[in-house]
Amino acid sequence: MIDPKLLRASTAEVAANLARRGFDFDADAYLALEEKRKALQIETETLKSEKNASAKQIGQAKARGEDIEPLLAAVKSFGDRLDEAEAGLEEVLEALRDIELGLPNLVADDVPDGSSEHDNVEVRRWSEPAAFPFDPRDHVSLGADLGLLDFDAAARISGSRFAVMRGGLARLQRALVQFMLDVHTSEHGYQETYVPYLVQAAALTGTGQLPKFEADLFKTTDETPFYLIPTAEVPLTNLARDTIFDADQLPLRLTAHTPCFRSEAGSYGQDTRGMIRQHQFEKVELVHLVPASQSEAALEELTSHAETILQRLELPYRVVSLCAGDIGFGATKTYDLEVWLPGQNKYREISSCSNCGDFQARRMKARVRNPETGKPELIHTLNGSGVAAGRALIAVMENYQQEDGSIRVPDVLKPWMGDTEVIGG
RNA sequence: GGAGAGAUGGCUGAGUGGUCGAAAGCGCUCCCCUGCUAAGGGAGUAUACGUUAAUAGCGUAUCGAGGGUUCGAAUCCCUCUCUCUCCGCCA
């Protein structure tokens, strides 16, 4: 959520910032509502104040043993007026809340202009795509020939956009997860965390997936439904919900390996081949909870932590700074890591690292006590994939493939692969 | 799933319809006293929102959550959530 005070005081500036995203904010409608809110709130609170004073007088009179009948009569008329004012106020507040929850975060000043992914700016590149002495194949073809990646079986069980993996390939994904968790916990100072995969709507509202992106989520049909997490960002970041941290508890670095579930509504026709875009995939997530002053530096660090994984795996990648038009709803600035996929002959997103500023913290009331003033202040939250295991698996398959269709096991994964040095072949 | 008990401020814990945002103690902050330490005395010590130039005043809300009764609810009624104990079941 954008700071309501800022929204109120600097409506035009906020609208201009949101316009960089291509978001059309109806400032006039908002301001009209806000004016109504102000009038109604003042009226309501004044009436309540009068009512409270009257009730207090009655109590005092009664304590003195006086006749309270005349006072009672005088107070009767308050009820209806107050009910009416309160109902009106509630309606306006709800409308305002809908608007506020639907507004994306402000983008940072150093976010490049642009309207789509084509305008994203490459920040740096690591390593170079290897030259293959043969025509590199994509992971679908490799996996099928190995007999270890089976979309047909998945389709019989669950439908499209699911995968079944077997043997060395399934193990390779597990190795990737283990490797990533170990690096982040032992070298980057993250606390390994186990979290629920089913969450309440409030958690998703806290991180910003709701109310706007319900269609992208899987949801149970209970009266109070559970939602399947689309990313561990949701439970990890919500660990800060409704809490006031002591200054010395921050910064907090959390990591978790979870499956992620996405209905991918609106993605039909995109990446239908293979394992790039699935309803269910594995991911190691990184989350930082930091005091406001530290979030810019934290984004650089978090991004470098994700980069470390790709470097150790010796996978060529590039870092792009997302342009204003491509940046996610809750983020104020985002770096995407794009890994080289020889089978597709292009870079594809494998991690997205975002600074959400206080946008999520405000929604979930996550605060830290300022040691100097003693007052609670909103924290800043960051998240990033460190990295997506499914896509990392694809990247390893395609970058480590050999002419006979077998796949070499990257050196750093060997501790989890037993005697297996090559899958297939 | 069944039975019972409970949920109050940073913590402990009082409060069963009326100056209760809430006693008392602990903790914390400041001041005084004081060779040091210990002890002692005094004052202060929630959050959010609104109004405002203001983290000054003033107002509103908050005693697990949501509804209700009442002029007035931490206190009465209803629904829900969570925690604890016992039983059952289970990985």
mmCIF file of N, CA and C in Angstrom, chain A residues 1 101-104 201-214 217 233-234 238 241 329-330 359-360 363-364:
data_model
loop_
_atom_site.group_PDB
_atom_site.id
_atom_site.type_symbol
_atom_site.label_atom_id
_atom_site.label_comp_id
_atom_site.label_asym_id
_atom_site.label_seq_id
_atom_site.Cartn_x
_atom_site.Cartn_y
_atom_site.Cartn_z
ATOM 1 N N MET A 1 0.839 -1.186 0.000
ATOM 2 C CA MET A 1 0.000 0.000 0.000
ATOM 3 C C MET A 1 0.878 1.241 0.000
ATOM 4 N N LEU A 101 -5.791 -0.525 -1.949
ATOM 5 C CA LEU A 101 -5.256 -1.888 -2.094
ATOM 6 C C LEU A 101 -5.001 -2.234 -3.556
ATOM 7 N N GLY A 102 -5.627 -1.502 -4.440
ATOM 8 C CA GLY A 102 -5.467 -1.784 -5.864
ATOM 9 C C GLY A 102 -4.332 -1.006 -6.508
ATOM 10 N N LEU A 103 -3.730 -0.082 -5.751
ATOM 11 C CA LEU A 103 -2.640 0.709 -6.314
ATOM 12 C C LEU A 103 -1.321 -0.039 -6.182
ATOM 13 N N PRO A 104 -0.559 -0.120 -7.272
ATOM 14 C CA PRO A 104 0.771 -0.739 -7.176
ATOM 15 C C PRO A 104 1.731 0.185 -6.430
ATOM 16 N N ALA A 201 -6.303 -15.744 3.150
ATOM 17 C CA ALA A 201 -6.361 -14.581 2.262
ATOM 18 C C ALA A 201 -5.579 -13.398 2.827
ATOM 19 N N ALA A 202 -5.645 -13.226 4.140
ATOM 20 C CA ALA A 202 -4.993 -12.054 4.742
ATOM 21 C C ALA A 202 -3.493 -12.048 4.464
ATOM 22 N N ALA A 203 -2.889 -13.231 4.443
ATOM 23 C CA ALA A 203 -1.448 -13.298 4.186
ATOM 24 C C ALA A 203 -1.152 -12.810 2.767
ATOM 25 N N LEU A 204 -2.006 -13.205 1.840
ATOM 26 C CA LEU A 204 -1.799 -12.811 0.445
ATOM 27 C C LEU A 204 -2.098 -11.337 0.223
ATOM 28 N N THR A 205 -3.015 -10.808 1.026
ATOM 29 C CA THR A 205 -3.260 -9.375 0.961
ATOM 30 C C THR A 205 -2.036 -8.636 1.477
ATOM 31 N N GLY A 206 -1.406 -9.216 2.485
ATOM 32 C CA GLY A 206 -0.219 -8.598 3.068
ATOM 33 C C GLY A 206 0.907 -8.450 2.065
ATOM 34 N N THR A 207 1.122 -9.453 1.246
ATOM 35 C CA THR A 207 2.223 -9.373 0.295
ATOM 36 C C THR A 207 1.785 -8.775 -1.043
ATOM 37 N N GLY A 208 0.471 -8.611 -1.237
ATOM 38 C CA GLY A 208 0.019 -7.883 -2.412
ATOM 39 C C GLY A 208 -0.586 -8.712 -3.531
ATOM 40 N N GLN A 209 -0.627 -10.045 -3.356
ATOM 41 C CA GLN A 209 -1.243 -10.871 -4.401
ATOM 42 C C GLN A 209 -2.753 -10.654 -4.432
ATOM 43 N N LEU A 210 -3.325 -10.422 -3.269
ATOM 44 C CA LEU A 210 -4.748 -10.106 -3.184
ATOM 45 C C LEU A 210 -4.889 -8.626 -2.837
ATOM 46 N N PRO A 211 -6.012 -7.997 -3.204
ATOM 47 C CA PRO A 211 -7.165 -8.599 -3.859
ATOM 48 C C PRO A 211 -7.068 -8.690 -5.374
ATOM 49 N N LYS A 212 -5.987 -8.171 -5.953
ATOM 50 C CA LYS A 212 -6.000 -7.933 -7.391
ATOM 51 C C LYS A 212 -5.721 -9.159 -8.245
ATOM 52 N N PHE A 213 -4.961 -10.120 -7.715
ATOM 53 C CA PHE A 213 -4.487 -11.192 -8.581
ATOM 54 C C PHE A 213 -5.003 -12.554 -8.166
ATOM 55 N N GLU A 214 -6.237 -12.566 -7.687
ATOM 56 C CA GLU A 214 -6.845 -13.809 -7.233
ATOM 57 C C GLU A 214 -6.849 -14.866 -8.332
ATOM 58 N N LEU A 217 -4.145 -17.554 -8.547
ATOM 59 C CA LEU A 217 -3.918 -18.432 -7.402
ATOM 60 C C LEU A 217 -4.819 -19.652 -7.427
ATOM 61 N N GLU A 233 7.657 -16.338 -0.716
ATOM 62 C CA GLU A 233 7.639 -14.939 -0.285
ATOM 63 C C GLU A 233 6.430 -14.680 0.613
ATOM 64 N N VAL A 234 5.321 -15.317 0.303
ATOM 65 C CA VAL A 234 4.094 -15.043 1.045
ATOM 66 C C VAL A 234 4.218 -15.463 2.518
ATOM 67 N N ASN A 238 5.243 -12.766 5.592
ATOM 68 C CA ASN A 238 4.172 -12.611 6.574
ATOM 69 C C ASN A 238 4.593 -13.022 7.989
ATOM 70 N N ARG A 241 4.215 -10.133 10.044
ATOM 71 C CA ARG A 241 2.882 -9.546 10.211
ATOM 72 C C ARG A 241 2.595 -9.209 11.670
ATOM 73 N N PHE A 329 3.817 -5.627 -9.121
ATOM 74 C CA PHE A 329 2.850 -4.816 -8.386
ATOM 75 C C PHE A 329 3.419 -4.216 -7.100
ATOM 76 N N GLY A 330 4.070 -5.029 -6.304
ATOM 77 C CA GLY A 330 4.487 -4.579 -4.980
ATOM 78 C C GLY A 330 5.900 -4.021 -4.924
ATOM 79 N N PHE A 359 5.832 -1.080 1.227
ATOM 80 C CA PHE A 359 4.538 -1.395 0.600
ATOM 81 C C PHE A 359 3.857 -2.592 1.261
ATOM 82 N N GLN A 360 4.618 -3.662 1.450
ATOM 83 C CA GLN A 360 4.049 -4.850 2.095
ATOM 84 C C GLN A 360 3.960 -4.653 3.606
ATOM 85 N N ARG A 363 0.846 -3.020 4.632
ATOM 86 C CA ARG A 363 -0.317 -3.892 4.544
ATOM 87 C C ARG A 363 -0.357 -4.877 5.707
ATOM 88 N N MET A 364 0.799 -5.305 6.180
ATOM 89 C CA MET A 364 0.792 -6.337 7.219
ATOM 90 C C MET A 364 1.240 -5.811 8.576
#
